[in-house]
C-alpha cells in the first residue's frame, strides 16, 4: 500500500449533509478524521453476509482454537472421572484396612514388635 493520500469528493443532499455535520459534531473528531474512520469501518464490515479475507482467516483461526479447547475440556472431564474412580477405590481400601485393625487399647499385639 502506498502512503500517498488521495482526496475523494462526495456530493450528498442537504439533509444528508446536515446529518453528517451532526454526527461529526457529536463524535468530537475533525471532519476528515470522522470521514476516514467511517469509510474504513465500512470497508471492514461484511457485505451481504460475506466476510473479508483477513476477517475470514481470523474467524477460522478462532473456530479451530474453540475446537481445540472443547477437545481439551473433554479430555480433562475424562481425566477427572478417572481420578474420582481412583479416589473412591483408595477410600474403600483405607476403610477396609482400618476395619481390619484391632481397636485401640483392646489388644497388645503391637508389644510383640517392640521386644
C-alpha positions as CSV (number, residue, x, y, z in Angstrom):
1,X,0.0,0.0,0.0
2,X,1.1,3.5,-0.7
3,X,1.4,6.1,2.0
4,X,0.1,8.7,-0.5
5,X,-3.1,10.3,0.5
6,X,-5.9,10.9,-2.1
7,X,-8.8,13.3,-1.9
8,X,-12.3,11.9,-2.7
9,X,-15.0,14.5,-3.3
10,X,-18.5,13.3,-2.5
11,X,-21.8,15.0,-3.2
12,X,-24.8,14.5,-0.9
13,X,-28.2,16.0,-0.4
14,X,-28.6,18.9,2.0
15,X,-30.4,16.7,4.6
16,X,-27.6,14.1,4.5
17,X,-25.0,16.9,4.9
18,X,-26.9,18.1,8.0
19,X,-26.9,14.5,9.4
20,X,-23.2,14.2,8.7
21,X,-22.4,17.5,10.3
22,X,-24.4,16.5,13.4
23,X,-22.6,13.1,13.6
24,X,-19.2,14.9,13.2
25,X,-20.0,17.4,15.9
26,X,-21.3,14.6,18.2
27,X,-18.1,12.5,17.7
28,X,-15.8,15.4,18.6
29,X,-13.4,14.5,15.8
30,X,-12.2,16.6,12.9
31,X,-14.3,16.3,9.8
32,X,-11.6,14.5,7.8
33,X,-10.9,12.1,10.7
34,X,-14.6,11.3,11.1
35,X,-14.9,10.5,7.3
36,X,-11.7,8.4,7.4
37,X,-13.0,6.4,10.4
38,X,-16.4,5.9,8.8
39,X,-15.1,4.8,5.4
40,X,-12.5,2.5,7.0
41,X,-15.1,0.9,9.2
42,X,-17.5,0.4,6.2
43,X,-14.7,-1.3,4.2
44,X,-14.1,-3.8,7.1
45,X,-17.8,-4.6,7.5
46,X,-19.2,-7.8,5.9
47,X,-21.2,-7.1,2.7
48,X,-24.3,-9.3,2.1
49,X,-23.2,-11.8,4.7
50,X,-19.7,-12.3,3.3
51,X,-16.6,-11.7,5.3
52,X,-13.4,-10.2,4.0
53,X,-10.4,-12.5,3.6
54,X,-8.5,-11.2,6.7
55,X,-11.6,-11.4,8.8
56,X,-12.4,-14.9,7.4
57,X,-8.9,-16.1,8.3
58,X,-9.3,-14.8,11.9
59,X,-12.7,-16.5,12.2
60,X,-11.3,-19.8,11.0
61,X,-8.4,-19.5,13.5
62,X,-10.7,-18.7,16.4
63,X,-13.0,-21.6,15.4
64,X,-10.1,-24.0,15.3
65,X,-9.0,-22.7,18.7
66,X,-12.5,-23.3,20.0
67,X,-12.5,-26.9,18.8
68,X,-9.1,-27.5,20.5
69,X,-10.5,-26.0,23.7
70,X,-13.5,-28.3,23.5
71,X,-11.3,-31.3,23.0
72,X,-9.1,-30.3,26.0
73,X,-12.3,-29.9,28.1
74,X,-13.4,-33.4,27.1
75,X,-10.0,-34.9,28.0
76,X,-10.0,-33.1,31.3
77,X,-13.5,-34.3,32.1
78,X,-12.5,-37.9,31.4
79,X,-9.4,-37.5,33.5
80,X,-11.4,-36.1,36.4
81,X,-13.8,-39.0,36.2
82,X,-10.9,-41.4,36.2
83,X,-9.4,-39.6,39.2
84,X,-12.7,-39.8,41.1
85,X,-12.9,-43.5,40.4
86,X,-9.3,-44.0,41.8
87,X,-10.1,-41.9,44.8
88,X,-13.2,-43.9,45.6
89,X,-11.1,-47.1,45.3
90,X,-8.4,-45.7,47.6
91,X,-11.0,-44.7,50.2
92,X,-12.6,-48.1,50.1
93,X,-9.2,-49.7,50.6
94,X,-8.4,-47.5,53.6
95,X,-11.8,-48.2,55.1
96,X,-11.3,-52.0,54.7
97,X,-7.8,-51.8,56.2
98,X,-9.0,-49.7,59.1
99,X,-11.7,-52.2,59.9
100,X,-9.0,-55.0,59.9
101,X,-7.0,-53.3,62.6
102,X,-7.8,-54.0,66.2
103,X,-9.5,-51.3,68.3
104,X,-7.1,-49.0,70.2
105,X,-6.2,-50.3,73.6
106,X,-8.0,-53.6,73.3
107,X,-5.1,-55.7,72.1
108,X,-1.4,-55.7,72.9
109,X,-0.3,-57.5,69.8
110,X,1.9,-54.4,68.9
111,X,4.0,-55.1,72.1
112,X,5.3,-58.2,70.4
113,X,7.1,-56.0,67.9
114,X,8.7,-53.7,70.5
115,X,10.6,-56.5,72.1
